Short mmCIF file of C-alpha atoms in Angstrom, two decimals:
data_model
loop_
_atom_site.label_atom_id
_atom_site.label_comp_id
_atom_site.label_asym_id
_atom_site.label_seq_id
_atom_site.Cartn_x
_atom_site.Cartn_y
_atom_site.Cartn_z
CA UNK N 207 42.02 -26.30 -44.64
CA UNK N 208 42.28 -24.73 -41.29
CA UNK N 209 39.61 -26.45 -39.02
CA UNK N 210 39.01 -22.92 -37.50
CA UNK N 211 37.27 -22.04 -41.08
CA UNK N 212 34.76 -24.77 -40.50
CA UNK N 213 31.30 -23.73 -40.19
CA UNK N 214 30.66 -25.80 -37.16
CA UNK N 215 31.67 -28.90 -35.53
CA UNK N 216 29.04 -31.61 -35.58
CA UNK N 217 27.57 -32.68 -31.75
CA UNK N 218 29.71 -35.04 -29.80
CA UNK N 219 27.70 -38.21 -28.35
CA UNK N 220 25.14 -37.07 -25.78
CA UNK N 221 25.40 -33.57 -26.84
CA UNK N 222 22.84 -31.24 -27.80
CA UNK N 223 21.99 -29.97 -31.58
CA UNK N 224 22.93 -26.29 -31.74
CA UNK N 225 19.05 -25.53 -32.19
CA UNK N 226 18.32 -27.13 -29.13
CA UNK N 227 21.09 -25.51 -27.36
CA UNK N 228 20.07 -22.31 -28.42
CA UNK N 229 16.80 -23.03 -27.10
CA UNK N 230 17.71 -23.87 -23.70
CA UNK N 231 20.29 -21.23 -23.20
CA UNK N 232 17.07 -18.50 -24.03
CA UNK N 233 14.46 -20.90 -21.55
CA UNK N 234 17.70 -20.70 -19.03
CA UNK N 235 17.56 -16.68 -19.86
CA UNK N 236 14.03 -16.26 -18.95
CA UNK N 237 14.22 -18.57 -15.87
CA UNK N 238 16.46 -15.97 -14.82
CA UNK N 239 14.63 -13.08 -15.44
CA UNK N 240 11.78 -14.55 -13.88
CA UNK N 241 14.18 -15.29 -10.85
CA UNK N 242 14.88 -12.05 -10.92
CA UNK N 243 11.00 -10.04 -11.36
CA UNK N 244 10.07 -12.57 -8.62
CA UNK N 245 12.88 -10.90 -6.33
CA UNK N 246 12.24 -7.62 -7.49
CA UNK N 247 8.10 -7.86 -6.35
CA UNK N 248 9.23 -9.65 -2.73
CA UNK N 249 11.06 -6.47 -2.18
CA UNK N 250 8.51 -4.23 -3.01
CA UNK N 251 5.84 -6.27 -1.11
CA UNK N 252 8.65 -5.59 1.50
CA UNK N 253 8.80 -2.16 1.27
CA UNK N 254 5.12 -1.70 0.80
CA UNK N 255 4.64 -3.62 4.07
CA UNK N 256 7.12 -1.21 6.45
CA UNK N 257 5.16 1.54 4.86
CA UNK N 258 1.91 -0.37 5.50
CA UNK N 259 2.82 -1.48 8.92
CA UNK N 260 4.51 1.97 10.41
CA UNK N 261 0.92 3.54 9.60
CA UNK N 262 -1.53 0.77 10.86
CA UNK N 263 0.75 0.94 14.19
CA UNK N 264 0.99 4.36 14.61
CA UNK N 265 -2.31 6.29 15.82
CA UNK N 266 -3.30 9.95 15.08
CA UNK N 267 -3.10 12.27 18.61
CA UNK N 268 -1.26 9.49 20.45
CA UNK N 269 1.84 11.03 22.87
CA UNK N 270 3.41 7.22 22.21
CA UNK N 271 6.17 7.82 19.72
CA UNK N 272 5.31 5.35 17.28
CA UNK N 273 8.67 5.33 16.40
CA UNK N 274 12.22 5.26 17.71
CA UNK N 275 15.10 7.59 17.09
CA UNK N 276 18.28 6.94 17.69
CA UNK N 277 21.22 10.20 17.92
CA UNK N 278 23.98 9.99 15.85
CA UNK N 279 26.62 12.33 18.24
CA UNK N 280 29.45 10.72 17.38
CA UNK N 281 31.59 11.48 14.56
CA UNK N 282 31.21 9.37 10.93
CA UNK N 283 33.89 6.45 10.72
CA UNK N 284 34.89 6.68 6.48
CA UNK N 285 37.68 3.24 7.01
CA UNK N 286 34.52 1.37 6.05
CA UNK N 287 35.20 1.67 2.43
CA UNK N 288 32.11 4.19 2.17
CA UNK N 289 33.02 7.76 0.20
CA UNK N 290 33.12 11.17 1.89
CA UNK N 291 30.39 13.60 0.69
CA UNK N 292 30.73 16.56 1.31
CA UNK N 293 28.16 19.16 -1.37
CA UNK N 294 24.58 18.37 -0.94
CA UNK N 295 23.21 16.00 -3.78
CA UNK N 296 20.18 17.13 -3.47
CA UNK N 297 17.44 19.43 -1.92
CA UNK N 298 14.10 19.05 0.57
CA UNK N 299 12.34 21.89 -0.11
CA UNK N 300 9.04 21.33 -1.65
CA UNK N 301 8.42 20.42 -5.29
CA UNK N 302 10.20 21.34 -8.07
CA UNK N 303 13.32 23.41 -6.07
CA UNK N 304 16.69 22.71 -7.11
CA UNK N 305 19.74 24.22 -4.89
CA UNK N 306 24.02 24.82 -5.30
CA UNK N 307 25.29 24.30 -1.93
CA UNK N 308 29.67 25.00 -0.93
CA UNK N 309 31.21 21.91 -0.11
CA UNK N 310 31.26 20.57 3.61
CA UNK N 311 33.35 18.01 5.78
CA UNK N 312 31.83 14.79 6.82
CA UNK N 313 31.44 14.98 10.28
CA UNK N 314 28.47 16.51 11.11
CA UNK N 315 28.65 20.12 12.48
CA UNK N 316 28.81 21.44 16.26
CA UNK N 317 27.54 25.04 15.24
CA UNK N 318 25.32 26.70 13.68
CA UNK N 319 27.39 27.46 10.86
CA UNK N 320 26.49 30.10 7.81
CA UNK N 321 23.80 29.65 5.83
CA UNK N 322 24.95 27.19 2.63
CA UNK N 323 23.04 27.03 -0.36
CA UNK N 324 21.60 28.84 -2.89
CA UNK N 325 18.00 28.12 -4.49
CA UNK N 326 16.55 28.22 -7.99
CA UNK N 327 13.06 27.89 -8.73
CA UNK N 328 12.63 25.47 -11.78
CA UNK N 329 11.19 28.30 -14.58
CA UNK N 330 7.82 27.90 -14.71
CA UNK N 331 6.63 26.32 -11.65
CA UNK N 332 5.33 30.00 -10.48
CA UNK N 333 1.83 30.18 -12.14
CA UNK N 334 0.64 33.82 -11.72
CA UNK N 335 -1.41 36.40 -13.34
CA UNK F 92 -9.26 -0.38 -28.35
CA UNK F 93 -6.59 3.10 -28.52
CA UNK F 94 -3.21 2.08 -27.69
CA UNK F 95 -1.73 4.61 -25.42
CA UNK F 96 2.07 5.38 -26.15
CA UNK F 97 4.19 5.75 -23.07
CA UNK F 98 5.27 9.35 -22.40
CA UNK F 99 8.45 10.52 -24.00
CA UNK F 100 11.46 9.92 -21.26
CA UNK F 101 13.53 12.99 -20.96
CA UNK F 102 17.06 12.41 -20.90
CA UNK F 103 19.02 12.23 -18.11
CA UNK F 104 22.10 14.92 -17.46
CA UNK F 105 25.00 14.11 -14.99
CA UNK F 106 25.58 16.86 -12.47
CA UNK F 107 27.98 15.34 -10.22
CA UNK F 108 30.85 17.44 -8.75
CA UNK F 109 32.66 14.77 -6.57
CA UNK F 110 33.97 11.88 -8.05
CA UNK F 111 32.72 9.46 -5.70
CA UNK F 112 29.20 9.50 -6.32
CA UNK F 113 27.62 10.11 -9.25
CA UNK F 114 24.53 12.28 -9.37
CA UNK F 115 22.17 12.41 -12.65
CA UNK F 116 18.65 15.05 -12.90
CA UNK F 117 15.75 14.39 -15.28
CA UNK F 118 12.12 16.03 -15.53
CA UNK F 119 9.71 13.46 -14.28
CA UNK F 120 6.11 13.52 -13.03
CA UNK F 121 5.74 17.21 -13.59
CA UNK F 122 8.62 17.82 -11.21
CA UNK F 123 12.55 17.00 -11.08
CA UNK F 124 14.14 13.56 -10.29
CA UNK F 125 17.48 13.50 -8.55
CA UNK F 126 19.47 9.95 -8.67
CA UNK F 127 22.65 9.79 -6.59
CA UNK F 128 24.91 6.62 -6.13
CA UNK F 129 27.76 5.66 -5.53
CA UNK F 130 29.88 3.55 -6.71
CA UNK F 131 29.44 5.68 -9.26
CA UNK F 132 29.91 3.01 -12.07
CA UNK F 133 26.54 1.61 -11.22
CA UNK F 134 24.60 4.78 -12.54
CA UNK F 135 23.47 3.75 -16.18
CA UNK F 136 21.79 0.10 -14.99
CA UNK F 137 20.11 2.41 -11.71
CA UNK F 138 18.68 5.34 -13.94
CA UNK F 139 17.00 2.38 -15.60
CA UNK F 140 15.59 0.47 -13.08
CA UNK F 141 14.43 4.52 -11.82
CA UNK F 142 12.60 5.10 -15.41
CA UNK F 143 10.83 1.94 -14.85
CA UNK F 144 9.77 2.80 -11.40
CA UNK F 145 8.55 6.25 -12.78
CA UNK F 146 6.76 5.05 -15.91
CA UNK F 147 4.92 2.62 -13.83
CA UNK F 148 3.73 5.25 -11.30
CA UNK F 149 3.23 7.80 -14.38
CA UNK F 150 0.70 5.60 -16.17
CA UNK F 151 -0.66 4.05 -12.55
CA UNK F 152 -1.39 6.84 -10.82
CA UNK F 153 -1.08 10.18 -12.62
CA UNK F 154 -4.38 12.23 -12.86
CA UNK F 155 -2.90 14.74 -15.65
CA UNK F 156 -2.09 11.80 -18.08
CA UNK F 157 -5.85 10.94 -20.29
CA UNK F 158 -4.25 7.62 -20.75
CA UNK F 159 -3.38 6.57 -16.74
CA UNK F 160 -5.18 3.97 -15.03
CA UNK F 161 -6.18 6.18 -12.73
CA UNK F 162 -7.73 8.87 -15.32
CA UNK F 163 -9.71 5.70 -16.88
CA UNK F 164 -11.32 4.76 -13.42
CA UNK F 165 -12.10 8.64 -13.02
CA UNK F 166 -13.46 8.96 -16.75
CA UNK F 167 -15.70 5.67 -16.19
CA UNK F 168 -19.52 5.13 -15.20
CA UNK F 169 -18.81 2.32 -13.30
CA UNK F 170 -18.63 2.55 -8.81
CA UNK F 171 -16.19 -0.65 -8.76
CA UNK F 172 -12.93 -1.25 -10.58
CA UNK F 173 -10.34 -4.14 -10.39
CA UNK F 174 -6.79 -1.84 -9.92
CA UNK F 175 -3.27 -2.87 -11.00
CA UNK F 176 -1.28 -4.05 -8.41
CA UNK F 177 0.65 -0.75 -8.46
CA UNK F 178 -2.42 1.10 -7.93
CA UNK F 179 -3.38 -0.89 -5.58
CA UNK F 180 -0.65 -0.32 -3.34
CA UNK F 181 -0.36 3.63 -4.36
CA UNK F 182 -4.45 3.91 -3.26
CA UNK F 183 -3.88 1.81 -0.29
CA UNK F 184 -0.81 3.45 0.88
CA UNK F 185 -2.97 7.11 0.74
CA UNK F 186 -5.68 5.27 2.74
CA UNK F 187 -3.49 4.41 5.46
CA UNK F 188 -2.00 7.72 5.53
CA UNK F 189 -5.48 9.34 5.52
CA UNK F 190 -6.32 6.66 8.77
CA UNK F 191 -2.80 7.99 10.34
CA UNK F 192 -3.27 11.47 10.05
CA UNK F 193 -6.70 11.75 11.08
CA UNK F 194 -7.82 12.94 7.66
CA UNK F 195 -5.76 15.81 7.76
CA UNK F 196 -4.48 13.79 4.29
CA UNK F 197 -7.39 12.54 2.01
CA UNK F 198 -7.03 11.29 -1.29
CA UNK F 199 -10.26 12.72 -2.24
CA UNK F 200 -9.60 15.86 -2.74
CA UNK F 201 -8.55 15.48 -6.67
CA UNK F 202 -12.45 17.31 -7.31
CA UNK F 203 -11.22 20.21 -5.28
CA UNK F 204 -7.70 20.70 -6.39
CA UNK F 205 -9.35 20.56 -10.29
CA UNK F 206 -12.16 23.24 -9.00
CA UNK F 207 -9.69 24.95 -7.91
CA UNK F 208 -7.75 24.81 -11.00
CA UNK F 209 -5.02 22.45 -10.94
CA UNK F 210 -6.41 19.82 -13.30
CA UNK F 211 -3.76 19.95 -15.43
CA UNK F 212 0.47 19.25 -15.24
CA UNK F 213 1.22 22.44 -13.22
CA UNK F 214 3.32 23.77 -15.90
CA UNK F 215 0.05 24.25 -17.69
CA UNK F 216 -2.39 25.45 -15.03
CA UNK F 217 -2.94 29.12 -16.27
CA UNK F 218 -4.87 31.67 -14.12
CA UNK F 219 -8.63 30.95 -14.11
CA UNK F 220 -11.56 33.18 -14.70
CA UNK F 221 -12.47 35.65 -12.13
CA UNK F 222 -15.74 34.74 -10.24
CA UNK F 223 -15.12 30.59 -11.11
CA UNK F 224 -14.17 29.89 -7.58
CA UNK F 225 -15.94 26.58 -5.91
CA UNK F 226 -18.05 26.95 -2.96
CA UNK F 227 -16.38 25.97 -0.10
CA UNK F 228 -17.18 22.38 1.81
CA UNK F 229 -15.42 19.92 2.85
CA UNK F 230 -14.43 16.91 0.23
CA UNK F 231 -15.93 13.79 -0.10
CA UNK F 232 -13.11 12.03 2.54
CA UNK F 233 -11.73 9.10 2.38
CA UNK F 234 -13.68 6.69 4.58
CA UNK F 235 -16.16 6.93 0.87
CA UNK F 236 -13.41 4.75 -0.84
CA UNK F 237 -13.22 1.70 -0.47
CA UNK F 238 -10.36 -1.04 -0.94
CA UNK F 239 -10.35 -4.61 -0.78
CA UNK F 240 -7.60 -6.31 -2.70
CA UNK F 241 -7.80 -4.94 -6.10
CA UNK F 242 -10.94 -4.37 -5.94
CA UNK F 243 -11.82 -0.16 -5.71
CA UNK F 244 -15.09 1.17 -5.05
CA UNK F 245 -14.80 4.72 -5.46
CA UNK F 246 -18.82 6.82 -5.89
CA UNK F 247 -19.36 8.90 -8.14
CA UNK F 248 -17.71 12.04 -8.50
CA UNK F 249 -15.07 11.20 -6.35
CA UNK F 250 -11.38 12.00 -7.64
CA UNK F 251 -8.69 10.83 -6.45
CA UNK F 252 -5.39 12.77 -6.13
CA UNK F 253 -2.39 10.67 -4.67
CA UNK F 254 -0.38 13.77 -3.85
CA UNK F 255 0.33 14.06 -0.42
CA UNK F 256 2.36 10.26 -0.52
CA UNK F 257 2.16 9.45 -4.67
CA UNK F 258 5.92 11.13 -4.91
CA UNK F 259 7.16 9.42 -1.73
CA UNK F 260 5.81 6.09 -2.75
CA UNK F 261 7.63 6.80 -6.40
CA UNK F 262 10.89 7.46 -4.29
CA UNK F 263 10.51 4.78 -2.12
CA UNK F 264 10.16 2.41 -5.44
CA UNK F 265 12.68 3.93 -7.12
CA UNK F 266 14.96 3.92 -4.55
CA UNK F 267 14.98 0.27 -4.11
CA UNK F 268 14.86 -0.62 -7.39
CA UNK F 269 17.66 1.61 -8.08
CA UNK F 270 19.83 -0.41 -5.37
CA UNK F 271 19.01 -3.89 -6.13
CA UNK F 272 19.78 -2.94 -10.05
CA UNK F 273 23.18 -1.53 -8.78
CA UNK F 274 23.91 -4.50 -6.50
CA UNK F 275 26.18 -2.55 -4.24
CA UNK F 276 26.94 0.52 -2.41
CA UNK F 277 24.01 3.31 -1.99
CA UNK F 278 21.53 5.07 -3.71
CA UNK F 279 19.68 8.27 -3.29
CA UNK F 280 16.40 9.15 -5.21
CA UNK F 281 14.62 12.43 -4.85
CA UNK F 282 11.76 13.44 -6.43
CA UNK F 283 10.43 16.54 -6.05
CA UNK F 284 12.36 16.87 -3.00
CA UNK F 285 10.86 13.97 -1.21
CA UNK F 286 14.33 11.88 -0.69
CA UNK F 287 14.28 8.31 -0.43
CA UNK F 288 17.61 6.30 0.33
CA UNK F 289 18.48 3.01 0.14
CA UNK F 290 21.72 0.50 0.91
CA UNK F 291 24.84 1.96 2.54
CA UNK F 292 25.08 5.72 2.80
CA UNK F 293 28.01 7.75 2.58
CA UNK F 294 30.20 8.39 5.15
CA UNK F 295 28.17 10.09 7.57
CA UNK F 296 25.20 10.38 5.61
CA UNK F 297 23.82 11.63 2.25
CA UNK F 298 24.01 15.53 2.78
CA UNK F 299 20.65 17.04 2.14
CA UNK F 300 19.72 20.73 1.62
CA UNK F 301 16.45 21.84 3.25
CA UNK F 302 14.54 24.39 1.64
CA UNK F 303 11.96 27.09 3.63
CA UNK F 304 10.98 28.43 0.46
CA UNK F 305 10.99 28.90 -2.96
CA UNK F 306 11.59 32.03 -5.55
CA UNK F 307 7.84 31.13 -6.20
CA UNK F 308 6.89 33.17 -3.28
CA UNK F 309 9.05 36.19 -4.75
CA UNK F 310 8.25 36.30 -8.44
CA UNK F 311 5.38 39.13 -8.44
CA UNK F 312 7.73 41.46 -6.45
CA UNK F 313 9.38 43.91 -8.41
CA UNK F 314 13.63 43.46 -8.46
CA UNK F 315 12.86 39.68 -7.73
CA UNK F 316 15.71 38.27 -5.97
CA UNK F 317 18.49 35.88 -8.00
CA UNK F 318 18.34 33.41 -5.06
CA UNK F 319 16.73 32.06 -2.13
CA UNK F 320 18.99 30.67 0.89
CA UNK F 321 18.45 26.62 1.69
CA UNK F 322 17.91 27.26 5.55
CA UNK F 323 19.83 24.06 6.52
CA UNK F 324 22.37 20.81 5.55
CA UNK F 325 20.99 17.87 7.02
CA UNK F 326 22.73 14.32 6.57
CA UNK F 327 20.66 11.20 5.94
CA UNK F 328 21.98 7.90 7.06
CA UNK F 329 18.46 6.13 6.45
CA UNK F 330 15.03 5.89 5.31
CA UNK F 331 13.63 9.05 3.72
CA UNK F 332 13.08 12.74 3.89
CA UNK F 333 10.19 14.81 2.45
CA UNK F 334 8.97 18.36 2.22
CA UNK F 335 5.95 20.16 2.06
CA UNK F 336 5.21 23.65 1.16
CA UNK F 337 3.10 26.28 0.59
CA UNK F 338 5.58 28.82 -1.65
CA UNK F 339 6.04 26.06 -4.42
CA UNK F 340 2.90 24.99 -7.25
CA UNK F 341 0.85 28.51 -6.73
CA UNK F 342 -1.52 29.68 -9.20
CA UNK F 343 -4.09 32.40 -8.98
CA UNK F 344 -8.05 31.50 -9.39
CA UNK F 345 -10.70 34.43 -9.29
CA UNK F 346 -8.25 37.25 -7.87
CA UNK F 347 -6.85 34.64 -5.01
CA UNK F 348 -3.28 33.17 -5.23
CA UNK F 349 -3.71 29.17 -4.47
CA UNK F 350 -1.12 26.49 -3.89
CA UNK F 351 -1.43 22.64 -4.06
CA UNK F 352 -1.77 21.95 -0.44
CA UNK F 353 -5.75 21.19 -0.01
CA UNK F 354 -7.34 21.37 3.86
CA UNK F 355 -10.01 18.26 3.15
CA UNK F 356 -12.13 20.11 5.22
CA UNK F 357 -12.67 23.26 3.14
CA UNK F 358 -11.63 22.10 -0.52
CA UNK F 359 -9.81 25.04 -0.21
CA UNK F 360 -5.77 25.86 0.03
CA UNK F 361 -4.67 25.29 3.64
CA UNK F 362 -3.96 28.90 5.54
CA UNK F 363 -2.15 27.45 8.58
CA UNK F 364 0.86 29.18 10.28
CA UNK F 365 3.50 26.96 8.79
CA UNK F 366 5.15 27.64 4.91
CA UNK F 367 7.39 24.71 5.16
CA UNK F 368 7.45 21.30 6.96
CA UNK F 369 10.23 18.46 6.33
CA UNK F 370 9.82 15.47 8.38
CA UNK F 371 12.45 12.11 8.46
CA UNK F 372 10.84 8.61 8.27
CA UNK F 373 11.23 5.47 7.67
CA UNK F 374 9.73 5.48 3.90
CA UNK F 375 9.17 8.67 1.67
CA UNK F 376 5.65 8.07 1.78
CA UNK F 377 5.45 8.19 5.47
CA UNK F 378 7.38 11.63 5.54
CA UNK F 379 5.47 12.80 2.64
CA UNK F 380 2.41 12.71 4.33
CA UNK F 381 3.63 13.46 7.56
CA UNK F 382 4.75 16.75 6.15
CA UNK F 383 1.85 17.60 4.20
CA UNK F 384 -0.35 16.72 7.24
CA UNK F 385 1.20 19.07 9.52
CA UNK F 386 0.55 22.20 7.31
CA UNK F 387 -2.97 21.40 6.63
CA UNK F 388 -2.77 20.67 10.69
CA UNK F 389 -2.07 24.02 11.21
CA UNK F 390 -1.45 25.71 14.77
CA UNK F 391 -1.73 21.80 16.38
CA UNK F 392 1.36 20.56 13.73
CA UNK F 393 4.36 20.43 16.05
CA UNK F 394 1.91 18.78 18.77
CA UNK F 395 1.05 15.94 16.20
CA UNK F 396 4.36 16.07 14.97
CA UNK F 397 5.86 15.07 18.59
CA UNK F 398 3.63 12.97 18.90
CA UNK F 399 4.65 10.61 15.45
CA UNK F 400 8.29 10.81 17.39
CA UNK F 401 9.19 11.43 14.06
CA UNK F 402 12.30 14.11 13.44
CA UNK F 403 10.84 17.37 11.66
CA UNK F 404 11.62 20.61 10.87
CA UNK F 405 8.82 23.68 11.11
CA UNK F 406 9.45 26.82 9.58
CA UNK F 407 6.15 29.62 9.43
CA UNK F 408 5.06 32.19 7.70
CA UNK F 409 6.82 34.37 10.33
CA UNK F 410 10.35 33.04 10.11
CA UNK F 411 9.77 30.98 13.35
CA UNK F 412 11.85 27.67 13.24
CA UNK F 413 10.82 24.91 15.11
CA UNK F 414 12.32 21.37 15.74
CA UNK F 415 10.97 18.69 17.17
CA UNK F 416 11.97 14.71 17.54
CA UNK F 417 15.45 15.34 16.93
CA UNK F 418 15.92 17.22 13.92
CA UNK F 419 19.12 18.38 14.26
CA UNK F 420 19.54 22.53 15.02
CA UNK F 421 23.00 22.17 13.55
CA UNK F 422 23.69 22.60 9.75
CA UNK F 423 25.54 19.41 8.70
CA UNK F 424 24.00 17.78 11.60
CA UNK F 425 22.54 14.34 10.89
CA UNK F 426 19.15 12.99 11.38
CA UNK F 427 18.14 10.68 13.61
CA UNK F 428 18.00 7.08 12.19
CA UNK F 429 14.09 6.45 12.66
CA UNK F 430 12.84 2.66 12.84
CA UNK F 431 9.46 1.36 13.31
CA UNK F 432 8.33 1.29 16.79
#
């Protein structure tokens, strides 16, 4: 009989029994998932803290800028491995608006340019009499 | 105890047109969800993460879902509720936004919206009977709502609507979760046009079209146009971008045209000069709140937005466009990166 046909080998000295090994493996998996969940929670709390911190610091009516802006006048570099995406991947236009738009280059345009996109409303978004 | 079955999740559809980026869309939260991701091979796990976040938000904060946590609170005779961590966060962000905007956004507009007819998922909103309009008046006000940790105190008869921040918060949560799940590259999540990005953007930023209006404003005209042009394409490298508009989500009630952005001072749709406002911010919840507040603020909107330092684009009913906070004038221009001050 070929040894590979044997159903399983007996555990060696100091090795856990197969059932015990499976239980340990399951426990390791659970611990891994719990660790991931904890990191997820930590990241979410951090993101919330950014929002809450901003809203707490910013004050209505103040003329002191509550945020710092940095302009990007130089052309973007694509040598960092980041892809060049030329077609708009989303539209921001209020709820329920989607768009298709022609391709553009990666570099910010310096001119006004032609109006680029066509916007369609999802069926049923407008409920008129 | 009744068992609430989770709503069926519509399938995602791939709509990408460039090999370097995967783009998928599906209906979600009464609007459309869109996920763009690079490298594209991480799309499946990213979509799973987005699904989980959207489902969580829907079950926590949807006032249109009878089994949601917030709907159960609205039906409850008790005034003090111990809420989930997620709903506490959503209400906390809404209250913080109300404070920040000086009450121009207010989560206690729920009853006013329902009285105007927006009391169900928007796809089901129909014309109300003539003469059924409510008496104008201020909403209960965000100061009447108390949140301490996870204990929420809600006055009798007050219904919360987290519309000014909810979708933005959902986009923030979903983008962060999708990026963690995919583990590299970058991701963009849009919920009905409220957009958050996480990770590294494509070179130059994510290209996003900004629209001033939707076909909704033309639907009652004969020979409606086949398309409305987007106003501009901008590039978003970090943070978020949100747009509020009075031209979408319109319905008719008592012979009057309604839209979903309610002025907390009157309990009626805002009537200012701006039809669409787009704002970039460090998070989509902030951008969402600022855009909605600007619609409500009316003539004061540009000055208020300028005071915040946030890049914004305001489009008026008369066609006038106002750019503040470094919003790029050029088509294809990159939005200034906004950081916490």
